[in-house]
């Protein structure tokens, strides 16, 4: 390929984009379905299972994922050491206490078909418990995956003057005793 | 050859005692080893030389010449065509052979050395004219690079071979070399010009030489050496502000697969966009992109129009040194 235009066009087409995903208050299993598409490159028009066109995804705030209903208490993660009697069931809240990245990691891992490519695809997933990501990783990022649900503002974390300044349409009666 | 064959071990041939001629049905167990041995013997020998078409018994040179002209759709003078395909070496060879036999030299054969020059001139003139009118904004250096590519020995010899000139060439060498073939093509153009006029020869050049441009990328045939300096000097000549490179997009800055997109801006207006694995390369590509935009050789340019009957005699395009969009527009207006 002599022409420089053709060379950089190929470089540009097959470049790996770095995406950022904020997992705060997001369902890890629904998020995993979205994230795995970016990891495999399914969102690209050039996608082919044999083409190495997957992107990187940096997931932040893995510690603050949200689970539905009783999931934290009911969901159990099974692990077997391989020795007799070595099987253990760990509840989701327990696992999350031990390693805040593990639920997200397992969710993405299980969202993909078990083939030879899965472990290499997982290498492109970068998980962080909080918002503090190393500077050299942040510099790579050039795109943001939108969150599945907007994070609502919490009343107890709102600035006090904003709460007080909010127009009231109703107030407690003056003789009402707040217990 | 015979000694080599007889030295081969004869493994599978067994002498049988003479038996009466009786039809024997059954499995032909001798067939496979026999064919194998024959194939091995053939493989060990040198490859067979390519036969000359003229050595075949059905070869009639005169009718072949006539048919060749008709196949091209041209009304060719057969004597002129015969001269066009006769090489100097062939004539000298004939003279030598006659001398060796002892015949007095009275050969009246003409060779194509003069016609090669004529044809070459016709091809060069027409292709330059054609390229200048097809790419009025391309600098003269680019026009000459494209023309050199179209009329190079390799391409002309391929054309001649595909037209079937190789079989007709009167030359001692076999198979016919590329130089001889390309010379034969040039002489053929001269022959057409001599038989049916220069207009007809020009159309022939258009149909066979110029149409090689179909599907070709002009930027591949001609590359600018120092695009950044060239672009800034062109902007200066046009009286515009110097360009300002800016990063439009980037990803994977700290990885070996980093990619940058750089845009060149003049007066907050994008004039070229390039990408690459480093900022330096991306800037250079952006400059090349801006240049191809100026020279009108973008990827989305219209295909070259070959449907032109006659071309005006054009002047040389502007050279890179004094190329500017103002000059080029003036030139294009005056030529219309």
CSV table of C-alpha atoms in Angstrom, one decimal:
chain,number,residue,atom,x,y,z
A,1,UNK,CA,0.0,0.0,0.0
A,2,UNK,CA,2.0,3.0,-1.2
A,3,UNK,CA,-0.6,5.7,-0.7
A,4,UNK,CA,-0.5,7.4,2.7
A,5,UNK,CA,-4.2,8.2,2.5
A,6,UNK,CA,-5.1,4.5,2.3
A,7,UNK,CA,-2.8,3.7,5.2
A,8,UNK,CA,-4.2,6.2,7.6
A,9,UNK,CA,-7.7,5.4,6.6
A,10,UNK,CA,-7.2,1.8,7.7
A,11,UNK,CA,-5.6,3.0,10.9
A,12,UNK,CA,-8.5,5.3,11.6
A,13,UNK,CA,-11.1,2.6,10.8
A,14,UNK,CA,-9.6,0.0,13.0
A,15,UNK,CA,-8.6,2.3,15.9
A,16,UNK,CA,-9.6,1.3,19.4
A,17,UNK,CA,-11.8,3.9,21.1
A,18,UNK,CA,-11.7,4.3,24.8
A,19,UNK,CA,-15.2,4.7,26.4
A,20,UNK,CA,-16.1,5.8,29.9
A,21,UNK,CA,-19.1,4.3,31.7
A,22,UNK,CA,-20.4,5.6,35.0
A,23,UNK,CA,-21.9,2.6,36.9
A,24,UNK,CA,-23.4,4.8,39.7
A,25,UNK,CA,-26.9,3.6,40.6
A,26,UNK,CA,-27.0,1.4,37.5
A,27,UNK,CA,-28.2,-2.2,37.2
A,28,UNK,CA,-24.9,-4.2,36.7
A,29,UNK,CA,-26.7,-6.9,34.5
A,30,UNK,CA,-28.4,-4.4,32.2
A,31,UNK,CA,-25.2,-2.4,32.0
A,32,UNK,CA,-23.2,-5.5,31.1
A,33,UNK,CA,-25.4,-6.1,28.1
A,34,UNK,CA,-24.5,-2.6,26.8
A,35,UNK,CA,-20.8,-2.7,27.8
A,36,UNK,CA,-20.2,-6.0,26.1
A,37,UNK,CA,-21.3,-4.6,22.7
A,38,UNK,CA,-18.6,-1.9,23.0
A,39,UNK,CA,-16.0,-4.4,24.1
A,40,UNK,CA,-16.7,-6.6,21.1
A,41,UNK,CA,-17.1,-3.8,18.6
A,42,UNK,CA,-20.7,-4.7,17.8
A,43,UNK,CA,-21.6,-1.0,17.5
A,44,UNK,CA,-19.3,-0.6,14.4
A,45,UNK,CA,-20.4,-1.1,10.8
A,46,UNK,CA,-17.2,-3.0,10.1
A,47,UNK,CA,-18.0,-5.6,12.8
A,48,UNK,CA,-17.1,-9.2,12.1
A,49,UNK,CA,-16.4,-11.9,14.7
A,50,UNK,CA,-13.0,-12.5,13.2
A,51,UNK,CA,-12.1,-8.8,12.9
A,52,UNK,CA,-10.3,-7.6,16.0
A,53,UNK,CA,-12.3,-4.4,16.3
A,54,UNK,CA,-13.4,-4.2,19.9
A,55,UNK,CA,-13.0,-1.1,22.0
A,56,UNK,CA,-11.9,-0.4,25.6
A,57,UNK,CA,-14.4,0.5,28.3
A,58,UNK,CA,-13.5,2.1,31.6
A,59,UNK,CA,-16.2,1.6,34.2
A,60,UNK,CA,-16.1,3.9,37.2
A,61,UNK,CA,-18.1,3.9,40.5
A,62,UNK,CA,-18.5,0.1,40.5
A,63,UNK,CA,-18.9,0.4,44.2
A,64,UNK,CA,-22.2,2.3,43.8
A,65,UNK,CA,-24.1,-0.1,41.5
A,66,UNK,CA,-27.7,-0.7,42.3
A,67,UNK,CA,-29.6,-4.0,42.5
A,68,UNK,CA,-33.3,-4.6,42.2
A,69,UNK,CA,-35.6,-5.7,45.0
A,70,UNK,CA,-34.0,-8.3,47.3
A,71,UNK,CA,-31.2,-9.0,45.0
A,72,UNK,CA,-28.4,-8.0,47.4
A,73,UNK,CA,-29.7,-10.5,49.9
A,74,UNK,CA,-31.0,-13.2,47.6
A,75,UNK,CA,-28.4,-13.4,44.9
A,76,UNK,CA,-25.7,-16.0,45.7
A,77,UNK,CA,-22.4,-16.4,43.9
A,78,UNK,CA,-21.1,-20.0,43.8
A,79,UNK,CA,-17.4,-20.8,44.0
A,80,UNK,CA,-15.7,-24.2,44.2
A,81,UNK,CA,-12.1,-24.6,45.2
A,82,UNK,CA,-11.9,-28.0,43.5
A,83,UNK,CA,-11.3,-29.9,46.7
A,84,UNK,CA,-14.0,-32.1,48.3
A,85,UNK,CA,-16.5,-30.0,50.1
A,86,UNK,CA,-14.9,-26.9,48.7
A,87,UNK,CA,-18.1,-25.3,47.4
A,88,UNK,CA,-19.2,-22.0,48.9
A,89,UNK,CA,-22.2,-19.7,48.2
A,90,UNK,CA,-21.5,-16.0,48.8
A,91,UNK,CA,-24.4,-13.5,48.9
A,92,UNK,CA,-24.2,-10.5,46.7
A,93,UNK,CA,-23.8,-8.0,49.5
A,94,UNK,CA,-21.0,-10.1,51.0
A,95,UNK,CA,-19.1,-10.4,47.8
A,96,UNK,CA,-19.6,-6.7,47.2
A,97,UNK,CA,-18.0,-6.0,50.6
A,98,UNK,CA,-15.1,-8.2,49.8
A,99,UNK,CA,-14.4,-6.8,46.3
A,100,UNK,CA,-16.6,-4.0,44.9
A,101,UNK,CA,-15.5,-4.8,41.3
A,102,UNK,CA,-16.4,-8.5,41.3
A,103,UNK,CA,-20.2,-8.2,40.6
A,104,UNK,CA,-19.6,-5.9,37.7
A,105,UNK,CA,-16.8,-8.1,36.3
A,106,UNK,CA,-18.9,-11.3,36.6
A,107,UNK,CA,-21.9,-9.6,35.1
A,108,UNK,CA,-19.9,-8.6,32.0
A,109,UNK,CA,-18.2,-12.0,31.8
A,110,UNK,CA,-21.5,-13.9,32.0
A,111,UNK,CA,-23.2,-11.6,29.4
A,112,UNK,CA,-20.8,-12.9,26.7
A,113,UNK,CA,-20.9,-16.3,25.1
A,114,UNK,CA,-18.2,-18.7,26.4
A,115,UNK,CA,-15.7,-18.9,23.6
A,116,UNK,CA,-12.0,-18.5,23.2
A,117,UNK,CA,-12.3,-14.8,22.5
A,118,UNK,CA,-14.1,-14.0,25.8
A,119,UNK,CA,-11.0,-13.7,28.0
A,120,UNK,CA,-9.2,-11.5,25.5
A,121,UNK,CA,-12.3,-9.3,25.3
A,122,UNK,CA,-12.4,-9.0,29.1
A,123,UNK,CA,-8.8,-7.7,29.0
A,124,UNK,CA,-10.3,-4.5,27.4
A,125,UNK,CA,-12.6,-3.9,30.4
A,126,UNK,CA,-11.1,-1.6,33.0
A,127,UNK,CA,-13.0,-1.5,36.3
A,128,UNK,CA,-12.6,1.1,39.1
A,129,UNK,CA,-14.5,1.2,42.4
A,130,UNK,CA,-14.6,4.9,42.6
A,131,UNK,CA,-14.1,8.0,40.5
A,132,UNK,CA,-10.4,8.3,41.0
A,133,UNK,CA,-8.9,6.7,37.9
A,134,UNK,CA,-5.1,6.8,37.1
A,135,UNK,CA,-4.2,9.8,34.9
A,136,UNK,CA,-2.7,7.7,32.1
A,137,UNK,CA,-6.0,5.9,31.7
A,138,UNK,CA,-8.1,9.1,31.8
A,139,UNK,CA,-6.0,10.6,29.0
A,140,UNK,CA,-6.9,7.7,26.7
A,141,UNK,CA,-10.6,8.2,27.0
A,142,UNK,CA,-12.4,9.9,24.2
A,143,UNK,CA,-16.0,8.8,24.4
A,144,UNK,CA,-18.8,8.4,27.0
A,145,UNK,CA,-21.4,5.6,27.0
A,146,UNK,CA,-24.7,7.1,28.3
A,147,UNK,CA,-26.0,5.8,31.5
A,148,UNK,CA,-29.1,3.5,31.3
A,149,UNK,CA,-30.9,5.6,34.0
A,150,UNK,CA,-30.3,9.2,35.1
A,151,UNK,CA,-29.0,9.5,38.6
A,152,UNK,CA,-31.6,11.6,40.6
A,153,UNK,CA,-30.5,14.2,43.0
A,154,UNK,CA,-30.8,13.1,46.6
A,155,UNK,CA,-32.6,15.4,49.0
A,156,UNK,CA,-30.1,14.8,51.9
A,157,UNK,CA,-27.2,15.7,49.6
A,158,UNK,CA,-28.8,18.9,48.2
A,159,UNK,CA,-27.3,22.2,49.5
A,160,UNK,CA,-29.5,23.4,52.4
A,161,UNK,CA,-30.2,26.9,50.9
A,162,UNK,CA,-31.5,25.3,47.7
A,163,UNK,CA,-33.9,23.1,49.8
A,164,UNK,CA,-35.1,26.1,51.8
A,165,UNK,CA,-35.4,28.3,48.8
A,166,UNK,CA,-37.7,25.8,47.0
A,167,UNK,CA,-41.2,27.2,46.7
A,168,UNK,CA,-43.6,25.5,49.1
A,169,UNK,CA,-47.1,24.7,48.0
A,170,UNK,CA,-48.1,23.1,51.3
A,171,UNK,CA,-46.9,23.2,54.9
A,172,UNK,CA,-47.6,21.4,58.1
A,173,UNK,CA,-50.2,23.0,60.3
A,174,UNK,CA,-48.6,25.2,63.0
A,175,UNK,CA,-49.9,23.0,65.9
A,176,UNK,CA,-48.7,19.8,64.3
A,177,UNK,CA,-46.2,17.9,66.5
A,178,UNK,CA,-43.4,16.3,64.5
A,179,UNK,CA,-42.4,13.1,66.2
B,1,UNK,CA,17.8,-36.5,-24.1
B,2,UNK,CA,17.7,-40.1,-25.3
B,3,UNK,CA,20.6,-41.1,-23.1
B,4,UNK,CA,18.9,-39.6,-20.0
B,5,UNK,CA,15.7,-41.4,-20.7
B,6,UNK,CA,17.4,-44.7,-21.2
B,7,UNK,CA,19.2,-44.3,-17.9
B,8,UNK,CA,15.9,-44.2,-16.0
B,9,UNK,CA,15.2,-47.5,-14.1
B,10,UNK,CA,12.3,-49.3,-15.8
B,11,UNK,CA,10.5,-50.5,-12.8
B,12,UNK,CA,7.0,-51.3,-13.9
B,13,UNK,CA,7.6,-52.8,-17.3
B,14,UNK,CA,7.7,-56.6,-17.3
B,15,UNK,CA,8.4,-58.8,-20.2
B,16,UNK,CA,5.6,-61.2,-20.8
B,17,UNK,CA,5.8,-64.4,-22.7
B,18,UNK,CA,4.2,-64.2,-26.1
B,19,UNK,CA,0.6,-65.1,-26.0
B,20,UNK,CA,-2.0,-65.4,-28.7
B,21,UNK,CA,-4.1,-62.4,-29.4
B,22,UNK,CA,-7.0,-62.8,-27.1
B,23,UNK,CA,-9.2,-60.1,-25.8
B,24,UNK,CA,-8.6,-59.8,-22.1
B,25,UNK,CA,-11.1,-58.1,-19.9
B,26,UNK,CA,-10.4,-57.1,-16.4
B,27,UNK,CA,-8.7,-54.4,-14.3
B,28,UNK,CA,-6.0,-52.6,-16.3
B,29,UNK,CA,-3.4,-52.8,-13.6
B,30,UNK,CA,-0.6,-51.6,-15.9
B,31,UNK,CA,-2.3,-48.3,-16.7
B,32,UNK,CA,-1.6,-46.4,-13.5
B,33,UNK,CA,2.2,-47.2,-13.2
B,34,UNK,CA,2.7,-46.5,-16.9
B,35,UNK,CA,1.1,-43.1,-16.6
B,36,UNK,CA,3.0,-42.3,-13.4
B,37,UNK,CA,6.3,-43.2,-15.1
B,38,UNK,CA,5.5,-41.1,-18.2
B,39,UNK,CA,4.6,-38.1,-16.0
B,40,UNK,CA,7.8,-38.4,-14.0
B,41,UNK,CA,9.9,-38.6,-17.1
B,42,UNK,CA,8.1,-35.5,-18.4
B,43,UNK,CA,8.7,-33.6,-15.2
B,44,UNK,CA,12.5,-34.4,-15.3
B,45,UNK,CA,12.9,-32.9,-18.7
B,46,UNK,CA,13.3,-29.2,-19.4
B,47,UNK,CA,10.0,-27.3,-20.0
B,48,UNK,CA,8.9,-27.3,-23.6
B,49,UNK,CA,9.8,-24.1,-25.4
B,50,UNK,CA,6.8,-21.8,-26.2
B,51,UNK,CA,6.0,-22.4,-29.9
B,52,UNK,CA,5.9,-19.4,-32.2
B,53,UNK,CA,2.5,-18.8,-33.6
B,54,UNK,CA,4.1,-18.3,-37.0
B,55,UNK,CA,5.6,-21.8,-37.0
B,56,UNK,CA,2.1,-23.3,-37.2
B,57,UNK,CA,1.0,-24.6,-40.5
B,58,UNK,CA,-2.2,-22.6,-40.6
B,59,UNK,CA,-0.3,-19.3,-40.3
B,60,UNK,CA,-1.0,-16.8,-43.0
B,61,UNK,CA,0.8,-13.6,-42.2
B,62,UNK,CA,-0.9,-11.4,-44.8
B,63,UNK,CA,-4.4,-12.4,-43.8
B,64,UNK,CA,-3.4,-12.0,-40.1
B,65,UNK,CA,-2.2,-8.5,-40.7
B,66,UNK,CA,-5.5,-7.7,-42.6
B,67,UNK,CA,-7.6,-9.2,-39.8
B,68,UNK,CA,-5.7,-7.3,-37.1
B,69,UNK,CA,-6.6,-4.0,-38.7
B,70,UNK,CA,-10.2,-5.0,-39.0
B,71,UNK,CA,-10.3,-6.2,-35.4
B,72,UNK,CA,-9.1,-2.7,-34.3
B,73,UNK,CA,-11.9,-1.2,-36.4
B,74,UNK,CA,-9.3,0.8,-38.3
B,75,UNK,CA,-8.9,1.0,-42.1
B,76,UNK,CA,-5.1,0.4,-42.1
B,77,UNK,CA,-2.7,0.5,-45.1
B,78,UNK,CA,-1.2,-3.0,-45.0
B,79,UNK,CA,2.2,-2.0,-46.1
B,80,UNK,CA,2.4,0.7,-43.4
B,81,UNK,CA,1.1,-1.8,-40.8
B,82,UNK,CA,3.8,-4.3,-41.9
B,83,UNK,CA,6.5,-1.7,-41.5
B,84,UNK,CA,5.1,-0.8,-38.1
B,85,UNK,CA,5.6,-4.3,-36.8
B,86,UNK,CA,9.0,-4.9,-38.4
B,87,UNK,CA,12.0,-4.3,-36.1
B,88,UNK,CA,15.4,-3.1,-37.1
B,89,UNK,CA,17.0,-6.3,-35.8
B,90,UNK,CA,14.8,-8.4,-38.0
B,91,UNK,CA,15.9,-6.5,-41.1
B,92,UNK,CA,19.5,-6.8,-40.2
B,93,UNK,CA,19.0,-10.5,-39.5
B,94,UNK,CA,17.5,-11.0,-42.9
B,95,UNK,CA,20.4,-9.2,-44.6
B,96,UNK,CA,22.9,-11.4,-42.7
B,97,UNK,CA,21.1,-14.5,-43.7
B,98,UNK,CA,21.0,-13.6,-47.4
B,99,UNK,CA,24.7,-12.7,-47.3
B,100,UNK,CA,25.5,-16.1,-45.7
B,101,UNK,CA,23.6,-17.8,-48.5
B,102,UNK,CA,25.4,-15.7,-51.1
B,103,UNK,CA,22.4,-13.7,-52.5
B,104,UNK,CA,23.1,-10.2,-53.6
B,105,UNK,CA,21.6,-7.8,-51.1
B,106,UNK,CA,18.4,-6.2,-52.5
B,107,UNK,CA,16.2,-6.1,-49.4
B,108,UNK,CA,13.6,-3.4,-49.7
B,109,UNK,CA,12.2,-3.8,-46.2
B,110,UNK,CA,11.6,-0.8,-44.1
B,111,UNK,CA,11.8,-1.0,-40.3
B,112,UNK,CA,9.8,0.8,-37.7
B,113,UNK,CA,12.5,2.9,-36.0
B,114,UNK,CA,11.2,6.1,-37.6
B,115,UNK,CA,7.6,5.2,-36.8
B,116,UNK,CA,8.4,4.6,-33.2
B,117,UNK,CA,9.5,8.3,-32.8
B,118,UNK,CA,6.4,9.5,-34.7
B,119,UNK,CA,4.0,7.4,-32.6
B,120,UNK,CA,5.7,8.4,-29.4
B,121,UNK,CA,5.2,12.0,-30.2
B,122,UNK,CA,1.5,11.6,-31.0
B,123,UNK,CA,1.0,9.7,-27.8
B,124,UNK,CA,2.8,12.2,-25.7
B,125,UNK,CA,1.1,15.2,-27.3
B,126,UNK,CA,-2.4,13.8,-27.0
B,127,UNK,CA,-2.0,12.4,-23.5
B,128,UNK,CA,-0.6,15.8,-22.2
B,129,UNK,CA,-3.5,17.6,-23.8
B,130,UNK,CA,-6.0,15.2,-22.5
B,131,UNK,CA,-4.7,15.3,-18.9
B,132,UNK,CA,-4.4,19.0,-18.8
B,133,UNK,CA,-8.0,19.5,-19.9
B,134,UNK,CA,-9.2,16.6,-17.6
B,135,UNK,CA,-7.3,18.0,-14.5
B,136,UNK,CA,-7.0,21.7,-15.0
B,137,UNK,CA,-6.2,22.3,-11.4
B,138,UNK,CA,-3.5,19.6,-11.1
B,139,UNK,CA,0.1,21.1,-11.1
B,140,UNK,CA,2.2,20.4,-14.2
B,141,UNK,CA,4.5,18.0,-12.2
B,142,UNK,CA,1.4,15.9,-11.4
B,143,UNK,CA,0.3,15.9,-15.1
B,144,UNK,CA,3.7,14.7,-16.2
B,145,UNK,CA,3.9,12.0,-13.5
B,146,UNK,CA,0.5,10.6,-14.6
B,147,UNK,CA,1.5,10.8,-18.2
B,148,UNK,CA,4.8,9.0,-17.5
B,149,UNK,CA,2.8,6.3,-15.8
B,150,UNK,CA,0.3,5.9,-18.6
B,151,UNK,CA,3.0,5.7,-21.3
B,152,UNK,CA,5.6,3.7,-19.5
B,153,UNK,CA,7.1,0.6,-21.2
B,154,UNK,CA,5.3,-1.9,-18.9
B,155,UNK,CA,1.8,-0.5,-19.5
B,156,UNK,CA,2.3,0.0,-23.3
B,157,UNK,CA,3.7,-3.5,-23.7
B,158,UNK,CA,0.7,-4.9,-21.8
B,159,UNK,CA,-1.6,-3.0,-24.1
B,160,UNK,CA,0.2,-4.3,-27.2
B,161,UNK,CA,0.2,-7.9,-25.9
B,162,UNK,CA,-3.5,-7.8,-25.2
B,163,UNK,CA,-4.3,-6.3,-28.6
B,164,UNK,CA,-2.4,-9.3,-30.2
B,165,UNK,CA,0.6,-7.3,-31.5
B,166,UNK,CA,3.1,-9.9,-30.1
B,167,UNK,CA,2.2,-12.6,-32.7
B,168,UNK,CA,2.5,-10.1,-35.5
B,169,UNK,CA,5.8,-8.6,-34.5
B,170,UNK,CA,8.6,-9.4,-37.0
B,171,UNK,CA,11.6,-9.7,-34.6
B,172,UNK,CA,14.3,-12.4,-34.1
B,173,UNK,CA,13.7,-12.5,-30.3
B,174,UNK,CA,11.2,-15.0,-28.9
B,175,UNK,CA,9.2,-14.5,-26.7
B,176,UNK,CA,9.0,-10.8,-27.7
B,177,UNK,CA,10.4,-8.5,-25.1
B,178,UNK,CA,8.6,-5.6,-23.4
B,179,UNK,CA,10.6,-2.9,-25.1
B,180,UNK,CA,9.9,-4.3,-28.5
B,181,UNK,CA,6.2,-4.6,-27.7
B,182,UNK,CA,5.9,-1.1,-26.4
B,183,UNK,CA,7.8,0.2,-29.5
B,184,UNK,CA,5.4,-1.8,-31.6
B,185,UNK,CA,2.5,-0.1,-30.0
B,186,UNK,CA,4.0,3.3,-30.6
B,187,UNK,CA,4.6,2.4,-34.3
B,188,UNK,CA,1.0,1.2,-34.5
B,189,UNK,CA,-0.3,4.6,-33.5
B,190,UNK,CA,2.0,6.1,-36.2
B,191,UNK,CA,0.6,3.7,-38.7
B,192,UNK,CA,-3.0,4.7,-37.9
B,193,UNK,CA,-2.1,8.3,-38.2
B,194,UNK,CA,-0.5,7.6,-41.6
B,195,UNK,CA,-3.4,5.6,-42.9
B,196,UNK,CA,-6.5,7.5,-41.5
B,197,UNK,CA,-5.1,10.8,-40.2
B,198,UNK,CA,-4.0,12.2,-36.9
B,199,UNK,CA,-7.6,12.5,-35.5
B,200,UNK,CA,-8.1,8.8,-35.8
B,201,UNK,CA,-4.8,8.1,-34.1
B,202,UNK,CA,-5.7,10.5,-31.2
B,203,UNK,CA,-9.0,8.6,-30.7
B,204,UNK,CA,-7.0,5.4,-30.6
B,205,UNK,CA,-4.7,6.8,-27.9
B,206,UNK,CA,-7.7,8.0,-26.0
B,207,UNK,CA,-9.5,4.6,-26.2
B,208,UNK,CA,-6.5,2.5,-25.2
B,209,UNK,CA,-3.9,4.6,-23.4
B,210,UNK,CA,-6.0,7.1,-21.5
B,211,UNK,CA,-8.7,4.6,-20.4
B,212,UNK,CA,-6.0,3.0,-18.2
B,213,UNK,CA,-7.0,5.9,-15.8
B,214,UNK,CA,-10.3,4.2,-15.0
B,215,UNK,CA,-10.3,3.1,-11.3
B,216,UNK,CA,-6.8,4.6,-10.7
B,217,UNK,CA,-6.1,7.0,-7.8
B,218,UNK,CA,-4.3,10.1,-9.1
B,219,UNK,CA,-2.8,10.7,-5.6
B,220,UNK,CA,-1.2,7.3,-5.8
B,221,UNK,CA,0.5,8.1,-9.1
B,222,UNK,CA,1.8,11.4,-7.9
B,223,UNK,CA,2.8,12.3,-4.3
B,224,UNK,CA,3.8,15.8,-3.1
B,225,UNK,CA,7.2,15.7,-1.2
B,226,UNK,CA,6.7,18.4,1.4
B,227,UNK,CA,3.0,19.0,1.7
B,228,UNK,CA,3.1,21.4,4.8
B,229,UNK,CA,5.5,23.9,3.2
B,230,UNK,CA,3.8,23.6,-0.2
B,231,UNK,CA,0.4,24.4,1.4
B,232,UNK,CA,1.7,27.4,3.3
B,233,UNK,CA,3.4,28.8,0.2
B,234,UNK,CA,0.2,28.4,-1.8
B,235,UNK,CA,-1.9,30.1,0.9
B,236,UNK,CA,0.7,32.9,1.0
B,237,UNK,CA,0.4,33.4,-2.8
B,238,UNK,CA,-3.4,33.5,-2.5
B,239,UNK,CA,-3.0,36.2,0.2
B,240,UNK,CA,-4.6,34.1,2.9
B,241,UNK,CA,-3.6,33.8,6.5
B,242,UNK,CA,-1.3,30.8,7.4
B,243,UNK,CA,-3.1,27.7,8.5
B,244,UNK,CA,-3.5,26.6,12.1
B,245,UNK,CA,-3.4,22.9,12.9
B,246,UNK,CA,-5.8,21.8,15.7
B,247,UNK,CA,-6.5,18.3,17.2
B,248,UNK,CA,-10.1,17.5,16.3
B,249,UNK,CA,-10.3,14.1,18.0
B,250,UNK,CA,-7.9,11.7,19.7
B,251,UNK,CA,-8.1,8.4,21.4
B,252,UNK,CA,-5.7,6.0,23.3
B,253,UNK,CA,-3.1,8.8,23.8
B,254,UNK,CA,-0.9,6.6,26.1
B,255,UNK,CA,-1.2,3.4,24.0
B,256,UNK,CA,0.8,2.2,21.0
B,257,UNK,CA,-2.5,2.2,19.1
B,258,UNK,CA,-3.0,6.0,19.6
B,259,UNK,CA,-5.0,7.8,16.9
B,260,UNK,CA,-5.2,11.5,16.3
B,261,UNK,CA,-7.4,13.5,13.9
B,262,UNK,CA,-6.0,16.9,13.0
B,263,UNK,CA,-7.8,19.7,11.2
B,264,UNK,CA,-6.1,22.6,9.4
B,265,UNK,CA,-8.0,25.9,9.9
B,266,UNK,CA,-7.7,29.1,8.0
B,267,UNK,CA,-9.7,32.0,9.4
B,268,UNK,CA,-11.7,29.4,11.6
B,269,UNK,CA,-12.6,27.5,8.4
B,270,UNK,CA,-11.6,23.9,8.0
B,271,UNK,CA,-9.5,23.4,4.9
B,272,UNK,CA,-8.2,19.8,5.5
B,273,UNK,CA,-8.6,16.9,7.8
B,274,UNK,CA,-6.1,14.1,8.4
B,275,UNK,CA,-5.6,11.3,10.9
B,276,UNK,CA,-2.7,9.1,11.9
B,277,UNK,CA,-0.8,7.4,14.7
B,278,UNK,CA,1.0,10.6,15.7
B,279,UNK,CA,0.2,14.3,15.6
B,280,UNK,CA,3.0,14.9,13.2
B,281,UNK,CA,1.7,12.3,10.7
B,282,UNK,CA,-1.9,13.5,11.1
B,283,UNK,CA,-0.9,17.1,10.4
B,284,UNK,CA,1.0,16.0,7.3
B,285,UNK,CA,-2.0,14.0,6.0
B,286,UNK,CA,-4.3,17.0,6.7
B,287,UNK,CA,-2.0,19.1,4.6
B,288,UNK,CA,-2.2,16.5,1.8
B,289,UNK,CA,-6.0,16.5,2.2
B,290,UNK,CA,-6.1,20.2,1.8
B,291,UNK,CA,-3.9,20.0,-1.3
B,292,UNK,CA,-6.0,17.4,-3.0
B,293,UNK,CA,-9.0,19.6,-2.3
B,294,UNK,CA,-7.3,22.5,-4.0
B,295,UNK,CA,-6.0,20.3,-6.9
B,296,UNK,CA,-9.5,18.7,-7.3
B,297,UNK,CA,-8.3,15.1,-7.0
B,298,UNK,CA,-10.4,14.1,-4.0
B,299,UNK,CA,-11.7,10.6,-3.5
B,300,UNK,CA,-15.2,11.9,-4.3
B,301,UNK,CA,-14.2,13.5,-7.6
B,302,UNK,CA,-16.2,12.8,-10.7
B,303,UNK,CA,-14.8,10.1,-13.0
B,304,UNK,CA,-12.7,11.2,-15.9
B,305,UNK,CA,-14.8,12.0,-19.0
B,306,UNK,CA,-13.4,10.0,-21.9
B,307,UNK,CA,-16.3,11.0,-24.2
B,308,UNK,CA,-14.3,13.9,-25.9
B,309,UNK,CA,-14.0,14.0,-29.6
B,310,UNK,CA,-11.4,16.7,-30.0
B,311,UNK,CA,-9.3,18.6,-27.5
B,312,UNK,CA,-8.1,22.2,-27.8
B,313,UNK,CA,-4.4,22.7,-27.8
B,314,UNK,CA,-3.8,23.5,-24.1
B,315,UNK,CA,-0.9,25.3,-22.4
B,316,UNK,CA,1.0,23.8,-19.6
B,317,UNK,CA,-0.7,23.8,-16.2
B,318,UNK,CA,0.8,25.8,-13.4
B,319,UNK,CA,3.9,24.4,-11.8
B,320,UNK,CA,4.0,23.8,-8.1
B,321,UNK,CA,6.3,26.8,-7.6
B,322,UNK,CA,3.7,29.3,-8.9
B,323,UNK,CA,0.5,27.5,-8.3
B,324,UNK,CA,-2.3,29.5,-6.7
B,325,UNK,CA,-6.1,29.2,-6.9
B,326,UNK,CA,-6.4,32.8,-8.3
B,327,UNK,CA,-4.0,31.9,-11.2
B,328,UNK,CA,-5.7,28.6,-11.9
B,329,UNK,CA,-9.2,30.2,-12.0
B,330,UNK,CA,-7.9,32.9,-14.4
B,331,UNK,CA,-6.3,30.2,-16.6
B,332,UNK,CA,-9.6,28.2,-16.6
B,333,UNK,CA,-11.7,31.2,-17.5
B,334,UNK,CA,-9.3,32.2,-20.4
B,335,UNK,CA,-9.3,28.7,-21.8
B,336,UNK,CA,-13.1,28.7,-22.0
